[in-house]
Every structure is written in structure tokens, then in C-alpha cells.
Amino acid sequence: MRILVTGATGTVGRHVVDQLLTAGATVRALTRDPAAAALPSRVELVRGDLDAPAPELFEGVDRMYLLALGDPQHVTDLAKRAGVRRIVTLTSVVASETRERTERAVENSGLEWTHVRPGMFAANLLDWADAIKTTGVVREPYADARQTPVHEQDIAAVAATALLFDGHTGQTYPLSGPESLTKREQVAAIGAAVGLDLRFEQQSPDEWRTQVPGFVADFLLDLWRQATRTPEPVLSTVEDLLGRPARTLTEWAADHVGDFR
Ligand SMILES: NC(=O)c1ccc[n+]([C@@H]2O[C@H](COP(=O)([O-])OP(=O)(O)OC[C@H]3O[C@@H](n4cnc5c(N)ncnc54)[C@H](OP(=O)(O)O)[C@@H]3O)[C@@H](O)[C@H]2O)c1
């Protein structure tokens, strides 16, 4: 079985590639820059861009892992014409026009589909790595926002399961990590796993905004403000699907010690 992995060089996609290879699948990995891809030599590495996808990209492909990129209707049409039978999307628990466009195109294609909708990636906390390494202090607004960071390997494992096995067609899987943690608790979990004495310092939204591009800042500030009032829910999807608990933030940080020291 040949599986096309889009976003193969991304945070989740790399693990999707690894897990599919481990399962014995043939993996075609899409990247705009093969020289920089650093993927296992066993993958069929293909240069391409979903903003202008070449029909050959999908030739000989049975199943596809699809990020919300490019024109999903066009991508799905090309995939269907080439004989792709199943598409697993990676979107988000947060509703957006991009998510709707991507999921609708895939659903309307008549192909088998599964939507994987993660919440906050634990890997977003790599944004704290420089501050942790240089000062041991993380400065951000909304210290008490309660979030449920999910390990990228768990997201990839759910996507790989839906790609490889039957029984997931027509399902939408919202994903979270196993614990609800304030930002202060997230910093503490990283400190404990990495063996550093870290501190969280509350910053005003306006001060933080000066360091971050405008549209990203607005999106995140909204999300964090909401999460101070309504904690992000802990979902059992990862455990239900994989038959083992989702990885904790402490486990995630232990997998990333090198990034924080
Ligand atoms: N961060 C979060 O908390 C969070 C939460 C929920 C959902 N998400 C969703 O997760 C998705 C990102 O997944 P990720 O973090 O695994 O990826 P990522 O690390 O952001 O990497 C982006 C990937 O997309 C590929 N890519 C970008 N533009 C492309 C194009 N025009 N054509 C083909 N490939 C292209 C890149 O490949 P090359 O550079 O090699 O070409 C790379 O593999 C986004 O849709 C985001 O909304 C994120």
C-alpha cells in the first residue's frame, strides 16, 4: 500500500512518516524542498507544492494524509482521478474557514475520509526554548489559561491508525493531551522533566503583542483569554483509539530535553 504524506517534514508529518514505515507501508513524502527534508532514505521523496499540485504526485497512491494547504477541492479532485481511495485530514479543534473548506472537499469527494482535529500542540511550547535556555523565565500573558497540550507523536499515531486500519471512515477525531494544565503548570512540568528551576512571569497582552506578528497574536490572545474562563477539555480520543493513555506534557518534555538545555 502506498501512502502519500503531505506536510511530511512538519511537526506531526515526520512522525506519520516514521509510523507508516514501521508498519511496512510504502511512503511517498511531499516537500517543496527535498534537499532540506531530512527524511528517512526509505521514503519516496517528491518535490511538489500543494498550491500548484502536479497530477503525477497522486499516481499509484492508495491513501493520503492531507494538511489544510492549497485548494483542497483541486487537490481532492486530482487524488480521486488518480485512484486514491482514502484521505485522512489534519485540521484543528478550532473551527475556521480553512478547516471547513478542507473537510468539506474531502467529504464531498465520495472517498473514505477521517478528520483528525488536534487541539494545542505541546510542540508550540518550543517557542519557550530560547527564554528557558537563556533566562529560566517564561514571560507570557494569561498565566491561568488552562490548556491540554497534545504530543505530536500521539496525533501522528491517530492519523497513522486511520490511514492503515479500517473502521475509521466518516469519523472526526478531536484530540487533546491527558491533562488540563495552566501555563504556570506547563512551565513547571517542563522544568521537572528537563531538570531546571523555571519561573513563569505574567506579561500584559499589549507587551506580548509587540513581540509577535499581528494576526498570530490576535488568534492566540483570544484563545488564551477564552481558556482562562473555559478550560480546554481533556478528551479521551487518543486513549480510546490507541488503547493506551495519551502522553503527558512531562513525557513530551523528556522527549525534547535537548531543545530546552
Ligand atoms: N500548532 C498547533 O497547536 C496546532 C493545533 C491544531 C492544528 N494545527 C494544524 O497543524 C497543521 C500543521 O501541521 P504540522 O505542525 O505538522 O506542520 P508544520 O510543522 O507547520 O509544517 C508545515 C508542513 O507543511 C508543508 N507545506 C507548507 N506549505 C506547503 C505547500 N504549499 N505545499 C506543500 N507542502 C507545504 C511543509 O513542507 P515543506 O516545507 O517541506 O515543503 C511542512 O511539512 C496546520 O494546519 C495547523 O493549523 C496546529
mmCIF file with all atom_site columns, N, CA and C in Angstrom, residues 235-260:
data_model
loop_
_atom_site.group_PDB
_atom_site.id
_atom_site.type_symbol
_atom_site.label_atom_id
_atom_site.label_alt_id
_atom_site.label_comp_id
_atom_site.label_asym_id
_atom_site.label_entity_id
_atom_site.label_seq_id
_atom_site.pdbx_PDB_ins_code
_atom_site.Cartn_x
_atom_site.Cartn_y
_atom_site.Cartn_z
_atom_site.occupancy
_atom_site.B_iso_or_equiv
_atom_site.pdbx_formal_charge
_atom_site.auth_seq_id
_atom_site.auth_comp_id
_atom_site.auth_asym_id
_atom_site.auth_atom_id
_atom_site.pdbx_PDB_model_num
ATOM 1  N N  . LEU A 1 235 ? -9.852  15.247 26.454 1.00 0.00 ? 235 LEU A N  1
ATOM 2  C CA . LEU A 1 235 ? -10.611 14.298 25.629 1.00 0.00 ? 235 LEU A CA 1
ATOM 3  C C  . LEU A 1 235 ? -9.959  12.917 25.707 1.00 0.00 ? 235 LEU A C  1
ATOM 4  N N  . SER A 1 236 ? -10.788 11.892 25.593 1.00 0.00 ? 236 SER A N  1
ATOM 5  C CA . SER A 1 236 ? -10.239 10.531 25.749 1.00 0.00 ? 236 SER A CA 1
ATOM 6  C C  . SER A 1 236 ? -9.905  9.893  24.389 1.00 0.00 ? 236 SER A C  1
ATOM 7  N N  . THR A 1 237 ? -9.977  10.672 23.312 1.00 0.00 ? 237 THR A N  1
ATOM 8  C CA . THR A 1 237 ? -9.872  10.090 21.966 1.00 0.00 ? 237 THR A CA 1
ATOM 9  C C  . THR A 1 237 ? -8.575  9.298  21.756 1.00 0.00 ? 237 THR A C  1
ATOM 10 N N  . VAL A 1 238 ? -7.451  9.868  22.192 1.00 0.00 ? 238 VAL A N  1
ATOM 11 C CA . VAL A 1 238 ? -6.171  9.192  21.943 1.00 0.00 ? 238 VAL A CA 1
ATOM 12 C C  . VAL A 1 238 ? -6.187  7.812  22.606 1.00 0.00 ? 238 VAL A C  1
ATOM 13 N N  . GLU A 1 239 ? -6.582  7.788  23.875 1.00 0.00 ? 239 GLU A N  1
ATOM 14 C CA . GLU A 1 239 ? -6.610  6.515  24.602 1.00 0.00 ? 239 GLU A CA 1
ATOM 15 C C  . GLU A 1 239 ? -7.644  5.557  23.999 1.00 0.00 ? 239 GLU A C  1
ATOM 16 N N  . ASP A 1 240 ? -8.802  6.075  23.645 1.00 0.00 ? 240 ASP A N  1
ATOM 17 C CA . ASP A 1 240 ? -9.846  5.220  23.064 1.00 0.00 ? 240 ASP A CA 1
ATOM 18 C C  . ASP A 1 240 ? -9.343  4.551  21.782 1.00 0.00 ? 240 ASP A C  1
ATOM 19 N N  . LEU A 1 241 ? -8.608  5.315  20.976 1.00 0.00 ? 241 LEU A N  1
ATOM 20 C CA . LEU A 1 241 ? -8.197  4.791  19.669 1.00 0.00 ? 241 LEU A CA 1
ATOM 21 C C  . LEU A 1 241 ? -6.938  3.950  19.743 1.00 0.00 ? 241 LEU A C  1
ATOM 22 N N  . LEU A 1 242 ? -6.021  4.335  20.628 1.00 0.00 ? 242 LEU A N  1
ATOM 23 C CA . LEU A 1 242 ? -4.717  3.656  20.647 1.00 0.00 ? 242 LEU A CA 1
ATOM 24 C C  . LEU A 1 242 ? -4.625  2.600  21.739 1.00 0.00 ? 242 LEU A C  1
ATOM 25 N N  . GLY A 1 243 ? -5.597  2.603  22.661 1.00 0.00 ? 243 GLY A N  1
ATOM 26 C CA . GLY A 1 243 ? -5.591  1.580  23.716 1.00 0.00 ? 243 GLY A CA 1
ATOM 27 C C  . GLY A 1 243 ? -4.493  1.803  24.738 1.00 0.00 ? 243 GLY A C  1
ATOM 28 N N  . ARG A 1 244 ? -4.013  3.016  24.862 1.00 0.00 ? 244 ARG A N  1
ATOM 29 C CA . ARG A 1 244 ? -3.036  3.387  25.903 1.00 0.00 ? 244 ARG A CA 1
ATOM 30 C C  . ARG A 1 244 ? -3.225  4.875  26.179 1.00 0.00 ? 244 ARG A C  1
ATOM 31 N N  . PRO A 1 245 ? -2.819  5.339  27.365 1.00 0.00 ? 245 PRO A N  1
ATOM 32 C CA . PRO A 1 245 ? -3.046  6.749  27.685 1.00 0.00 ? 245 PRO A CA 1
ATOM 33 C C  . PRO A 1 245 ? -2.271  7.675  26.739 1.00 0.00 ? 245 PRO A C  1
ATOM 34 N N  . ALA A 1 246 ? -2.819  8.854  26.531 1.00 0.00 ? 246 ALA A N  1
ATOM 35 C CA . ALA A 1 246 ? -2.072  9.878  25.786 1.00 0.00 ? 246 ALA A CA 1
ATOM 36 C C  . ALA A 1 246 ? -0.836  10.271 26.593 1.00 0.00 ? 246 ALA A C  1
ATOM 37 N N  . ARG A 1 247 ? 0.203   10.674 25.906 1.00 0.00 ? 247 ARG A N  1
ATOM 38 C CA . ARG A 1 247 ? 1.447   11.055 26.589 1.00 0.00 ? 247 ARG A CA 1
ATOM 39 C C  . ARG A 1 247 ? 1.262   12.383 27.331 1.00 0.00 ? 247 ARG A C  1
ATOM 40 N N  . THR A 1 248 ? 1.832   12.457 28.532 1.00 0.00 ? 248 THR A N  1
ATOM 41 C CA . THR A 1 248 ? 1.721   13.676 29.344 1.00 0.00 ? 248 THR A CA 1
ATOM 42 C C  . THR A 1 248 ? 2.713   14.728 28.851 1.00 0.00 ? 248 THR A C  1
ATOM 43 N N  . LEU A 1 249 ? 2.546   15.943 29.367 1.00 0.00 ? 249 LEU A N  1
ATOM 44 C CA . LEU A 1 249 ? 3.489   17.005 28.997 1.00 0.00 ? 249 LEU A CA 1
ATOM 45 C C  . LEU A 1 249 ? 4.887   16.695 29.545 1.00 0.00 ? 249 LEU A C  1
ATOM 46 N N  . THR A 1 250 ? 4.935   16.050 30.706 1.00 0.00 ? 250 THR A N  1
ATOM 47 C CA . THR A 1 250 ? 6.244   15.675 31.254 1.00 0.00 ? 250 THR A CA 1
ATOM 48 C C  . THR A 1 250 ? 6.944   14.686 30.318 1.00 0.00 ? 250 THR A C  1
ATOM 49 N N  . GLU A 1 251 ? 6.187   13.744 29.781 1.00 0.00 ? 251 GLU A N  1
ATOM 50 C CA . GLU A 1 251 ? 6.775   12.809 28.812 1.00 0.00 ? 251 GLU A CA 1
ATOM 51 C C  . GLU A 1 251 ? 7.225   13.541 27.553 1.00 0.00 ? 251 GLU A C  1
ATOM 52 N N  . TRP A 1 252 ? 6.397   14.491 27.121 1.00 0.00 ? 252 TRP A N  1
ATOM 53 C CA . TRP A 1 252 ? 6.761   15.260 25.925 1.00 0.00 ? 252 TRP A CA 1
ATOM 54 C C  . TRP A 1 252 ? 8.072   16.016 26.170 1.00 0.00 ? 252 TRP A C  1
ATOM 55 N N  . ALA A 1 253 ? 8.148   16.679 27.330 1.00 0.00 ? 253 ALA A N  1
ATOM 56 C CA . ALA A 1 253 ? 9.353   17.471 27.624 1.00 0.00 ? 253 ALA A CA 1
ATOM 57 C C  . ALA A 1 253 ? 10.577  16.564 27.710 1.00 0.00 ? 253 ALA A C  1
ATOM 58 N N  . ALA A 1 254 ? 10.395  15.371 28.264 1.00 0.00 ? 254 ALA A N  1
ATOM 59 C CA . ALA A 1 254 ? 11.525  14.424 28.350 1.00 0.00 ? 254 ALA A CA 1
ATOM 60 C C  . ALA A 1 254 ? 11.992  14.031 26.944 1.00 0.00 ? 254 ALA A C  1
ATOM 61 N N  . ASP A 1 255 ? 11.072  13.987 25.994 1.00 0.00 ? 255 ASP A N  1
ATOM 62 C CA . ASP A 1 255 ? 11.446  13.686 24.606 1.00 0.00 ? 255 ASP A CA 1
ATOM 63 C C  . ASP A 1 255 ? 12.143  14.863 23.934 1.00 0.00 ? 255 ASP A C  1
ATOM 64 N N  . HIS A 1 256 ? 12.095  16.033 24.591 1.00 0.00 ? 256 HIS A N  1
ATOM 65 C CA . HIS A 1 256 ? 12.650  17.251 23.972 1.00 0.00 ? 256 HIS A CA 1
ATOM 66 C C  . HIS A 1 256 ? 13.686  17.924 24.857 1.00 0.00 ? 256 HIS A C  1
ATOM 67 N N  . VAL A 1 257 ? 14.293  17.153 25.757 1.00 0.00 ? 257 VAL A N  1
ATOM 68 C CA . VAL A 1 257 ? 15.257  17.748 26.690 1.00 0.00 ? 257 VAL A CA 1
ATOM 69 C C  . VAL A 1 257 ? 16.306  18.569 25.935 1.00 0.00 ? 257 VAL A C  1
ATOM 70 N N  . GLY A 1 258 ? 16.781  18.022 24.829 1.00 0.00 ? 258 GLY A N  1
ATOM 71 C CA . GLY A 1 258 ? 17.840  18.691 24.064 1.00 0.00 ? 258 GLY A CA 1
ATOM 72 C C  . GLY A 1 258 ? 17.421  20.067 23.559 1.00 0.00 ? 258 GLY A C  1
ATOM 73 N N  . ASP A 1 259 ? 16.129  20.283 23.383 1.00 0.00 ? 259 ASP A N  1
ATOM 74 C CA . ASP A 1 259 ? 15.665  21.590 22.892 1.00 0.00 ? 259 ASP A CA 1
ATOM 75 C C  . ASP A 1 259 ? 15.664  22.651 23.990 1.00 0.00 ? 259 ASP A C  1
ATOM 76 N N  . PHE A 1 260 ? 15.659  22.205 25.254 1.00 0.00 ? 260 PHE A N  1
ATOM 77 C CA . PHE A 1 260 ? 15.498  23.160 26.355 1.00 0.00 ? 260 PHE A CA 1
ATOM 78 C C  . PHE A 1 260 ? 16.777  23.363 27.170 1.00 0.00 ? 260 PHE A C  1
#
